[in-house]
GROMACS .gro file of C-alpha atoms in nm:
model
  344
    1UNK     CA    1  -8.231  -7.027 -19.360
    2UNK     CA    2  -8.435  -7.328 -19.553
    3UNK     CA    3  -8.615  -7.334 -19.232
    4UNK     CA    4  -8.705  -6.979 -19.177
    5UNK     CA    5  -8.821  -6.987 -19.596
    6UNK     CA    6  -9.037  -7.223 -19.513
    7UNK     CA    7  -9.199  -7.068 -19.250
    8UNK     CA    8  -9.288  -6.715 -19.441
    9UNK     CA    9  -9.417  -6.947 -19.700
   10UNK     CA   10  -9.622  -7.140 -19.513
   11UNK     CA   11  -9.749  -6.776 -19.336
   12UNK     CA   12  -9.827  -6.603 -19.712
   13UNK     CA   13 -10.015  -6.925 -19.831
   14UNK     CA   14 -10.221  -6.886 -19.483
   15UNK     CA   15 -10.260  -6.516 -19.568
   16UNK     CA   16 -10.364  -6.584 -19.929
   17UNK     CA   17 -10.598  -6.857 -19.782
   18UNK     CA   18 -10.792  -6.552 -19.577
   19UNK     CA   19 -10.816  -6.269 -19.874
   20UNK     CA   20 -10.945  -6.534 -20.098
   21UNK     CA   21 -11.198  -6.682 -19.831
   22UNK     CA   22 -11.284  -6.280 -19.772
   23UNK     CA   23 -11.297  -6.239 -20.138
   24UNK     CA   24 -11.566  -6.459 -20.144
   25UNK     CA   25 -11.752  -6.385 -19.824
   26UNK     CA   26 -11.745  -6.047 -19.997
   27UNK     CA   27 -11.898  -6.192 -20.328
   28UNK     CA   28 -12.185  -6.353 -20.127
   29UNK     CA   29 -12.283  -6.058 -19.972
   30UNK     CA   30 -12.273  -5.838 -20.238
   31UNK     CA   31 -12.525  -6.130 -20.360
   32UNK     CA   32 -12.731  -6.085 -20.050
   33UNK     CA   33 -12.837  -5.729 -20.110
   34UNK     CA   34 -12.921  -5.634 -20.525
   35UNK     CA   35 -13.007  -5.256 -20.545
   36UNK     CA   36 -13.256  -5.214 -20.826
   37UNK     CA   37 -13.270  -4.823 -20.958
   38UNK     CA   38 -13.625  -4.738 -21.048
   39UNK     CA   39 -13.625  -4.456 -21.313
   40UNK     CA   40 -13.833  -4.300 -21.545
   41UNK     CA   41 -13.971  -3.952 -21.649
   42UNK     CA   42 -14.281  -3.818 -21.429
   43UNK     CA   43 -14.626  -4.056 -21.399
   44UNK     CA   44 -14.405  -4.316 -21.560
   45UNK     CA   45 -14.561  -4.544 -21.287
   46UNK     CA   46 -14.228  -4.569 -21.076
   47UNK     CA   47 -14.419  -4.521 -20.662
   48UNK     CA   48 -14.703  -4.794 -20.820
   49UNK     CA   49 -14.450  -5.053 -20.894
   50UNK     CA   50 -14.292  -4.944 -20.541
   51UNK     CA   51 -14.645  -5.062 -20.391
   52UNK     CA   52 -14.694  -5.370 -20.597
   53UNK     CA   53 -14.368  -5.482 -20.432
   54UNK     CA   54 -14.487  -5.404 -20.108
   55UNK     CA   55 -14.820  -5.596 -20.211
   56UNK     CA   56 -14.638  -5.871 -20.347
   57UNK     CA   57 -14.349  -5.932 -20.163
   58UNK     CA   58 -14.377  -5.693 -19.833
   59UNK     CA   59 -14.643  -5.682 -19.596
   60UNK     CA   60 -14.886  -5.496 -19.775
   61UNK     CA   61 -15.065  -5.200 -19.622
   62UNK     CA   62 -15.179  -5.200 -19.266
   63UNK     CA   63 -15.552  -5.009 -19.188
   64UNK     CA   64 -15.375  -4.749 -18.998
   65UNK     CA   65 -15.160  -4.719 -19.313
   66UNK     CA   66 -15.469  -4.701 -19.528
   67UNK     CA   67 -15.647  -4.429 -19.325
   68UNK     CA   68 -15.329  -4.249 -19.377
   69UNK     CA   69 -15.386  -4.200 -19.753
   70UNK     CA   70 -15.773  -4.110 -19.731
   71UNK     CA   71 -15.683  -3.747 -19.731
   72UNK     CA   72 -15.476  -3.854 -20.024
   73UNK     CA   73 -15.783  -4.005 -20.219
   74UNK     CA   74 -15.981  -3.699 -20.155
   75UNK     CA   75 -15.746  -3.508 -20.288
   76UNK     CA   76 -15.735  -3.717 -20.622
   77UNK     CA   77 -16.131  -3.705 -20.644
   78UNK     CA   78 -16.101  -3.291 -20.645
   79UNK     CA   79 -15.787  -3.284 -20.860
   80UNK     CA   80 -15.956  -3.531 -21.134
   81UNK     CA   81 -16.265  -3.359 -21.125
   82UNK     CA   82 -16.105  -3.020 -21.213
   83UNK     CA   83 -15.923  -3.153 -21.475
   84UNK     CA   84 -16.237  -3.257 -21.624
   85UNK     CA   85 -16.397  -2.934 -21.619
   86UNK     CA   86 -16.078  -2.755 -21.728
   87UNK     CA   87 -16.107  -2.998 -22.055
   88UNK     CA   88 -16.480  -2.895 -22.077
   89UNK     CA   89 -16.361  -2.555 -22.077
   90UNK     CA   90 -16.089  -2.627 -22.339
   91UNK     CA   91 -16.313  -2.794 -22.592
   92UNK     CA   92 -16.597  -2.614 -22.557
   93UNK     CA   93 -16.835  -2.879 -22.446
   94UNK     CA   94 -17.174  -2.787 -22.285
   95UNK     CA   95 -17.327  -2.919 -21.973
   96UNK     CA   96 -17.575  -3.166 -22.024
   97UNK     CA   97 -17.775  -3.009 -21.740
   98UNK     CA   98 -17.695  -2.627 -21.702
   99UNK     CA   99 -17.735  -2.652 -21.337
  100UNK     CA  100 -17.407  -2.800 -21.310
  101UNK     CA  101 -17.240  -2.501 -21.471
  102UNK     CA  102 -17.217  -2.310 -21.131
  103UNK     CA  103 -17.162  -2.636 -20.914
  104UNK     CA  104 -16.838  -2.687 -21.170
  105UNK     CA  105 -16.750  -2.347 -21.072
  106UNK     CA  106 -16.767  -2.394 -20.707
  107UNK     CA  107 -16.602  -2.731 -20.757
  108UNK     CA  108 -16.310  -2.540 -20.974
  109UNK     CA  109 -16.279  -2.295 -20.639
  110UNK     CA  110 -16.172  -2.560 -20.445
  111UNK     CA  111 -15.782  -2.570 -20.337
  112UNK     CA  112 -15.718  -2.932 -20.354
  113UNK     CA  113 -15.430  -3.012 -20.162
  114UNK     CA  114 -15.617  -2.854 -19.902
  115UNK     CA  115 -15.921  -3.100 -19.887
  116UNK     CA  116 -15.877  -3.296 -19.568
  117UNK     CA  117 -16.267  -3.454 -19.565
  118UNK     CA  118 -16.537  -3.541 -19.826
  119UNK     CA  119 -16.848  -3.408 -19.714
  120UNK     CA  120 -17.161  -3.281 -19.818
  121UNK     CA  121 -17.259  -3.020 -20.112
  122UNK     CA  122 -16.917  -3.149 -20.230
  123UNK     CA  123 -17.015  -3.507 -20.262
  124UNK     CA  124 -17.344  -3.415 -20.433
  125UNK     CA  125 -17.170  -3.164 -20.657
  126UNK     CA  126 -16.915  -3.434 -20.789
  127UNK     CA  127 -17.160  -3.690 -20.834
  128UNK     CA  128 -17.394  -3.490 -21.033
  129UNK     CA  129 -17.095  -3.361 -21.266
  130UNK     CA  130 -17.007  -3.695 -21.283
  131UNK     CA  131 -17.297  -3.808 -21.432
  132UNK     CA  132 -17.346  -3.524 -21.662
  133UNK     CA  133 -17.369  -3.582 -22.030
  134UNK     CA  134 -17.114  -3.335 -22.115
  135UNK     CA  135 -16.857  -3.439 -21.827
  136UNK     CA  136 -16.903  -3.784 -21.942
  137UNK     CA  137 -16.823  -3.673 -22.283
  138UNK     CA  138 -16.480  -3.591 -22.190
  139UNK     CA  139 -16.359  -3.823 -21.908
  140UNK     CA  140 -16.030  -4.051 -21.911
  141UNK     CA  141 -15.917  -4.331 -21.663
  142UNK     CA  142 -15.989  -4.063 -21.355
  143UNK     CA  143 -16.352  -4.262 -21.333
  144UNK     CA  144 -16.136  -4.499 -21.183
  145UNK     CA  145 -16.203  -4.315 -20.842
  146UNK     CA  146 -16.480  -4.114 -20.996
  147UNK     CA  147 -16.764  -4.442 -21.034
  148UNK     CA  148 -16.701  -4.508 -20.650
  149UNK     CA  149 -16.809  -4.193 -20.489
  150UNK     CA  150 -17.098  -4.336 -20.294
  151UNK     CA  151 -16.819  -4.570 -20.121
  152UNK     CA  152 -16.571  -4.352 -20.083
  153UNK     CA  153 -16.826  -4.098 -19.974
  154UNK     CA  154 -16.923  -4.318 -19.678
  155UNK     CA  155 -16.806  -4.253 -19.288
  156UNK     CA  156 -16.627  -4.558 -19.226
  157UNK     CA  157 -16.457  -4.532 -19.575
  158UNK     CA  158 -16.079  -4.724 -19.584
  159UNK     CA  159 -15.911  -4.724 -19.894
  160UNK     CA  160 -15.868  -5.074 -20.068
  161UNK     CA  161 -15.564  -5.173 -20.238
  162UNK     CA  162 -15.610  -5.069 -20.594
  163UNK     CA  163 -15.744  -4.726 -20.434
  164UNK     CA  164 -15.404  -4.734 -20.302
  165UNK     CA  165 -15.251  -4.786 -20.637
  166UNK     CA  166 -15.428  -4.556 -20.785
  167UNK     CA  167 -15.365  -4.232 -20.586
  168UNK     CA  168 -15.152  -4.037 -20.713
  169UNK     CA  169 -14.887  -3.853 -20.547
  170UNK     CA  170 -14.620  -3.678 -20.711
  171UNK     CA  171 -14.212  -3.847 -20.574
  172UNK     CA  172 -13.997  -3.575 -20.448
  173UNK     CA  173 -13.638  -3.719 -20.329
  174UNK     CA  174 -13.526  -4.045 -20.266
  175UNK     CA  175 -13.765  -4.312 -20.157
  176UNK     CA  176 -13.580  -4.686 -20.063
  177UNK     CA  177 -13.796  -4.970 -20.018
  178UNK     CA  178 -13.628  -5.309 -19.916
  179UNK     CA  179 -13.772  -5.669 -19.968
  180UNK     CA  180 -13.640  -5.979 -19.912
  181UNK     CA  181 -13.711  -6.270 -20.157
  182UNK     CA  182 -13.546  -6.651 -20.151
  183UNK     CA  183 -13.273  -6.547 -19.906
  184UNK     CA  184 -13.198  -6.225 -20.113
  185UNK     CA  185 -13.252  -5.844 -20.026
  186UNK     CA  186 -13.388  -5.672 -20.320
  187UNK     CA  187 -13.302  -5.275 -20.228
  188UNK     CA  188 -13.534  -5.114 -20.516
  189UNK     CA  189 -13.499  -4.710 -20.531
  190UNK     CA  190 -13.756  -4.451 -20.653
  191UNK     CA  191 -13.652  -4.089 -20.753
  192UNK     CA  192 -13.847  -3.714 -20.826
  193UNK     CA  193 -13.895  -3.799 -21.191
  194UNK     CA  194 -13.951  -3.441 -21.268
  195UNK     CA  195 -13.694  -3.264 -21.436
  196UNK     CA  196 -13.647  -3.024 -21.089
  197UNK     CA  197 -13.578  -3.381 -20.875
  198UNK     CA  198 -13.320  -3.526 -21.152
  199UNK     CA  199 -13.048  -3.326 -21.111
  200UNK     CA  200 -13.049  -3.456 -20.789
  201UNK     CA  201 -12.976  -3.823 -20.855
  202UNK     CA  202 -12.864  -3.846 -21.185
  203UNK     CA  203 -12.497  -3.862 -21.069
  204UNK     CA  204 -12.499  -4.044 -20.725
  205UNK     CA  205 -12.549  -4.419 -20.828
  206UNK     CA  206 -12.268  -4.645 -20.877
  207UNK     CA  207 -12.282  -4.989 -20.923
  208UNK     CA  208 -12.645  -5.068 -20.908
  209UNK     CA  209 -12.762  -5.436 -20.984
  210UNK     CA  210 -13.024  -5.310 -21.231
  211UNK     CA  211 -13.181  -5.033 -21.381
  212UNK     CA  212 -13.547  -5.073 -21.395
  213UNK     CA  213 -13.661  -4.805 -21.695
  214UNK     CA  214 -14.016  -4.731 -21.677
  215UNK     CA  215 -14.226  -4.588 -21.955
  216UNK     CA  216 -14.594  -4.472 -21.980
  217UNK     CA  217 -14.698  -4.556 -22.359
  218UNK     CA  218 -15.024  -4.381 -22.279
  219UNK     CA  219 -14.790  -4.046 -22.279
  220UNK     CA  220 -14.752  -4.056 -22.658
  221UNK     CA  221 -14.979  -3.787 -22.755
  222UNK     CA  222 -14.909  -3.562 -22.415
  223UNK     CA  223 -14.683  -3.272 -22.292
  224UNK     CA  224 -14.437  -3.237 -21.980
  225UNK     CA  225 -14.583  -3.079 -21.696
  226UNK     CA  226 -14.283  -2.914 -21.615
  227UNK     CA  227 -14.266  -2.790 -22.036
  228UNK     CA  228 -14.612  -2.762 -22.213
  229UNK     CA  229 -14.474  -2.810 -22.557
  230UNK     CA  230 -14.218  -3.069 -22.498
  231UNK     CA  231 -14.370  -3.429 -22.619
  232UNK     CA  232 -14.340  -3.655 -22.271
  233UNK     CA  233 -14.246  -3.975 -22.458
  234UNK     CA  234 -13.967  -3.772 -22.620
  235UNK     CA  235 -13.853  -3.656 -22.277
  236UNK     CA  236 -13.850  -3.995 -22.188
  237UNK     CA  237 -13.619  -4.127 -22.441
  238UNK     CA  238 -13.401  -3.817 -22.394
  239UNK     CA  239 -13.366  -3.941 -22.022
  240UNK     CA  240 -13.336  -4.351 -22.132
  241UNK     CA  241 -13.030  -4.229 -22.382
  242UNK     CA  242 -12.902  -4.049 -22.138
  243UNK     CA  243 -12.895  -4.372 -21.868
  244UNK     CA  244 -12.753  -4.644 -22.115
  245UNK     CA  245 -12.471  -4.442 -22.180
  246UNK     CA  246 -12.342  -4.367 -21.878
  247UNK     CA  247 -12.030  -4.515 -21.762
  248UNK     CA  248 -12.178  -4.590 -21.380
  249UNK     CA  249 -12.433  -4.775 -21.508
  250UNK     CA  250 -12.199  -5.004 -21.769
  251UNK     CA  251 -12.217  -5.291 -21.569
  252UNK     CA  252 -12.582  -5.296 -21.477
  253UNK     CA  253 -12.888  -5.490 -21.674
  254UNK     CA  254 -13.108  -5.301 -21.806
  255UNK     CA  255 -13.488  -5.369 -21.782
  256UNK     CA  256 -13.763  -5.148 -21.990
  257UNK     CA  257 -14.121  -5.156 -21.827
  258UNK     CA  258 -14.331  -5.000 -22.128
  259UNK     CA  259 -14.609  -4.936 -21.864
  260UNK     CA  260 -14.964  -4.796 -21.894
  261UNK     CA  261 -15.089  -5.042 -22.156
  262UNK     CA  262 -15.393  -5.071 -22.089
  263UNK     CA  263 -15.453  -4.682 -22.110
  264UNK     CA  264 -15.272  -4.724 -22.438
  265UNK     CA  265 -15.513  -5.004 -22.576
  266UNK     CA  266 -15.812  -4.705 -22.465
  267UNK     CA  267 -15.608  -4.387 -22.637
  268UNK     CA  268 -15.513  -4.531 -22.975
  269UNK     CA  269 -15.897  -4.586 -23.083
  270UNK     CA  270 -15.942  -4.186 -23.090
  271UNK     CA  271 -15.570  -4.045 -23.120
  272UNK     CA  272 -15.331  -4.158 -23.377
  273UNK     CA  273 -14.999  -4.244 -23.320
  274UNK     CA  274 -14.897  -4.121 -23.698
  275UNK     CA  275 -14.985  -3.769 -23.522
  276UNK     CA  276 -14.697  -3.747 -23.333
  277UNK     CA  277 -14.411  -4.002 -23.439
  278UNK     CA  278 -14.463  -3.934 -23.860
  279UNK     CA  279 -14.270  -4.212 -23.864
  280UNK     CA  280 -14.455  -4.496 -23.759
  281UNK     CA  281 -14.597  -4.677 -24.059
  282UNK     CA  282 -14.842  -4.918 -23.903
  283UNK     CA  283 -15.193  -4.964 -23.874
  284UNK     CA  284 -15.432  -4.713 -23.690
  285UNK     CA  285 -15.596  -4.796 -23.384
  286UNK     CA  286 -15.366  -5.117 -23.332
  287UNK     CA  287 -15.265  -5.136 -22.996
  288UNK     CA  288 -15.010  -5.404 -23.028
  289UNK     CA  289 -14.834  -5.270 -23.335
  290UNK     CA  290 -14.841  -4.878 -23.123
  291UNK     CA  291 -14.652  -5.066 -22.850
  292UNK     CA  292 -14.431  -5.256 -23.063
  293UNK     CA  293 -14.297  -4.965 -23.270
  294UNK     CA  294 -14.262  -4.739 -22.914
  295UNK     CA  295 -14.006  -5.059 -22.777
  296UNK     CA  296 -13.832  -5.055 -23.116
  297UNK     CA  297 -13.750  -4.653 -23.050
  298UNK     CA  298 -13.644  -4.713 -22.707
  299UNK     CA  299 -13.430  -5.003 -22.840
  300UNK     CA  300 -13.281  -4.850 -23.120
  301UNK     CA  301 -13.127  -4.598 -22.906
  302UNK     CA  302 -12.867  -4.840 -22.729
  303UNK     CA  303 -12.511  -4.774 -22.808
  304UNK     CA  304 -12.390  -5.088 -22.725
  305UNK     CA  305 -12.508  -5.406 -22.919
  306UNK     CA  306 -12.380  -5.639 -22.683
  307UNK     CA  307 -12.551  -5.537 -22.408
  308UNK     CA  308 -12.956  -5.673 -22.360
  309UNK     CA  309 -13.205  -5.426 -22.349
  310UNK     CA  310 -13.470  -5.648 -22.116
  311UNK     CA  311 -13.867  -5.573 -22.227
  312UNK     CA  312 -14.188  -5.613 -22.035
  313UNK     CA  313 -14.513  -5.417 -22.149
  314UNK     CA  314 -14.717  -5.406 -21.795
  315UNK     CA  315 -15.006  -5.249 -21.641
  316UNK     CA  316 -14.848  -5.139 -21.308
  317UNK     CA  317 -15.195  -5.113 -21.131
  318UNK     CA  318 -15.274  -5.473 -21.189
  319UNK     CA  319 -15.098  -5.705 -20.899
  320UNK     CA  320 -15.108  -6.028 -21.096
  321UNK     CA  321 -14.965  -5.892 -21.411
  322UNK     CA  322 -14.696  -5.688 -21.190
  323UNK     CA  323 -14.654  -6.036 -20.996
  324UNK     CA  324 -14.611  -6.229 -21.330
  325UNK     CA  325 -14.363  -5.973 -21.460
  326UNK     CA  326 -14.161  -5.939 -21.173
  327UNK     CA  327 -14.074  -6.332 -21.139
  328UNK     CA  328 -13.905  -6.315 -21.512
  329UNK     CA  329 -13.736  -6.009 -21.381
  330UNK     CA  330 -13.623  -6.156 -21.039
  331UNK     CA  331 -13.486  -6.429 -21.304
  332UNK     CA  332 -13.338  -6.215 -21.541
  333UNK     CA  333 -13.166  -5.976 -21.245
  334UNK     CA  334 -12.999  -6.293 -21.054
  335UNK     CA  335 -12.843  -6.462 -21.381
  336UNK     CA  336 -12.713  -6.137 -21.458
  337UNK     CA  337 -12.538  -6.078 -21.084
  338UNK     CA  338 -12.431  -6.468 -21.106
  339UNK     CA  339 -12.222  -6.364 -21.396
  340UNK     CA  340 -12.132  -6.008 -21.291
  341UNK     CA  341 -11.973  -6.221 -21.022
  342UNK     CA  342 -11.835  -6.492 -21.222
  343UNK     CA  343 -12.000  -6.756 -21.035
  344UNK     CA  344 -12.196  -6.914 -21.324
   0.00000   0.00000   0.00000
C-alpha cells in the first residue's frame, strides 16, 4: 500500500513538474508576441505611425510599393487644392490674379478620388493657384505636397518616403502590421477612427499589451468630419475616457502620443487656445504651455491613480523623432509585460 502511495506521488510531482514547465513555456510566448492597440479619433495620425514602424523597424517600402500610392498622391494634390479654394470661398478672399478664378473653378469640378494621372492643364492650373497671392493667403501644411509639383509632376515620378507619410488615406477596418524587434513580435493594430468604424472594434480587444492613444493637438480649434459642430479634441477625450475605463483594457499600459506638434507650434501664433478651452489660463501663442495644458486634460480624466498614464508629444511624420520615441516606448511596454508576468 506504502508502495503503491509512493508511486501516485512520485506520478503527481511528475505531472506538476509538466503544468509548471507549460506554465512557463506559456509565459514566454505570450512574451514573444506584445499586441499594441493603436487608437485615436480620425487624422489622429494612427496609419503614419503604422508606416514609421514599417520605416523603422520593417522593410520599408519597396518601388513597386511606391508606384502603388502615386494615384494616392494625386489624389491628395486635388483634394488639398480644393480645400483651399473652398476656404477662399469661405473667407471671402480675392484672387491675386483674376485669371485664376475660372481655373479654381475647373479645378473645384474635378472628382478627386477619381484622378488616376497628373497631366497637363491640371498641372499648370495647380501651380498657378498655388502661387497666387490670395491662395497663398490662406494655405496650411497641404504645401507640404503643394511646393513639389514640378517633381511630382514629372514622368518618372516615385513617391519618396515622407510623400508616403504624408498621403493621406482615410482607415476603414482593421489593419495588423507585425514587426519583430530583439527577439520579440510587436503585433501593433490600427482601426476606422471615425465614429462609423468604432462601433466596430470598440468591444473585440481583450488583453492587449498596450494601448497606444494618439492625439492631434493641432485639432484644438477644429470640428468632426463626421459632426460639424462637435469640437474634435473633445471627441477625442470622449473616446480616451471611454478606453481607460474599460474593464478589457485594466491590465494594459497606457501610452498618450499628443501628435501633430509641430502643426500646433504653426496654429497657436494666429488661433487662441483661450477660444475654445475658456479654461486654459496660460500665455497666448505659447506652444509649449498649449501642449502642456492639452496632456493635463487628457490626464486628469484617469479614474484610477495608480495606474501611469505614459506621455510623448511627437511629430508622427518625422522618422527620427518617431524612432526616438518609440525606443522609450519599446522600454516602457516590456517592463510593463515583465511585471504583468511577474517575472521582474
Amino acid at each position: 500500500m506504502t508502495c503503491c502511495s509512493s508511486e501516485e506521488a512520485r506520478e503527481q510531482r511528475r505531472i506538476n513538474r509538466e503544468i509548471e514547465k507549460q506554465l512557463q513555456r506559456d509565459k514566454r510566448n505570450a512574451r514573444r508576441e506584445l499586441k499594441l492597440l493603436l487608437l485615436g479619433t480620425g487624422e489622429s495620425g494612427k496609419s503614419t505611425f503604422i508606416k514609421q514602424m514599417k520605416i523603422i523597424h520593417g522593410s520599408g517600402y519597396s518601388d513597386e510599393d511606391k508606384r502603388g500610392l502615386i494615384r494616392v498622391v494625386f489624389q491628395n494634390i486635388f483634394m488639398a487644392m480644393q480645400a483651399m479654394i473652398r476656404a477662399m470661398d469661405t473667407l471671402k478672399v480675392p484672387y491675386g490674379d483674376p485669371s485664376n478664378e475660372e481655373k479654381a473653378v475647373i479645378i473645384r469640378a474635378i472628382d478627386y478620388e477619381s484622378v488616376t494621372t497628373f497631366e497637363e492643364p491640371y498641372v499648370s492650373y495647380i501651380r498657378d493657384l498655388w502661387n497666387d497671392k490670395g491662395i497663398l493667403e490662406v494655405y496650411d501644411r497641404r504645401r507640404d505636397y503643394l511646393s513639389d509639383i514640378d517633381r511630382i509632376s514629372q514622368p518618372n515620378y516615385l513617391p519618396t518616403e515622407q510623400d508616403i507619410l504624408r498621403v493621406r488615406v482615410p482607415t476603414t477596418g482593421i489593419i495588423e502590421y507585425p514587426f519583430d524587434l530583439e527577439q520579440i513580435i510587436f503585433r501593433m493594430v490600427d482601426v476606422g477612427g471615425q465614429r462609423s468604424e468604432r462601433r466596430k472594434w470598440i468591444h473585440c480587444f481583450e488583453n492587449v499589451t498596450s494601448i497606444m492613444f494618439l492625439v492631434a493637438l493641432s485639432e484644438y480649434d477644429q470640428v468632426l468630419v463626421e459632426c460639424d459642430n462637435e469640437n474634435r479634441m473633445e471627441e477625442s477625450k470622449a473616446l480616451f475616457r471611454t478606453i481607460i475605463t474599460y474593464p478589457w483594457f485594466q491590465n494594459s499600459s497606457v501610452i498618450l502620443f499628443l501628435n501633430k506638434k509641430d502643426l500646433l507650434e504653426e496654429k497657436i501664433m494666429t488661433s487662441h487656445l483661450v477660444d475654445y478651452f475658456p479654461e486654459y489660463d496660460g500665455p497666448p501663442r505659447d506652444a509649449i504651455a498649449a501642449r502642456e495644458f492639452i496632456l493635463k486634460t487628457f490626464v486628469d480624466l484617469n479614474p484610477d491613480a495608480d495606474k501611469i498614464i505614459y506621455s510623448h508629444f511627437t511629430c508622427a511624420t518625422d522618422t527620427e523623432n518617431i524612432r526616438f520615441v518609440f525606443a522609450a516606448v519599446r522600454d516602457t511596454i516590456l517592463q510593463h509585460n515583465l511585471k504583468e508576468y511577474n517575472l521582474v
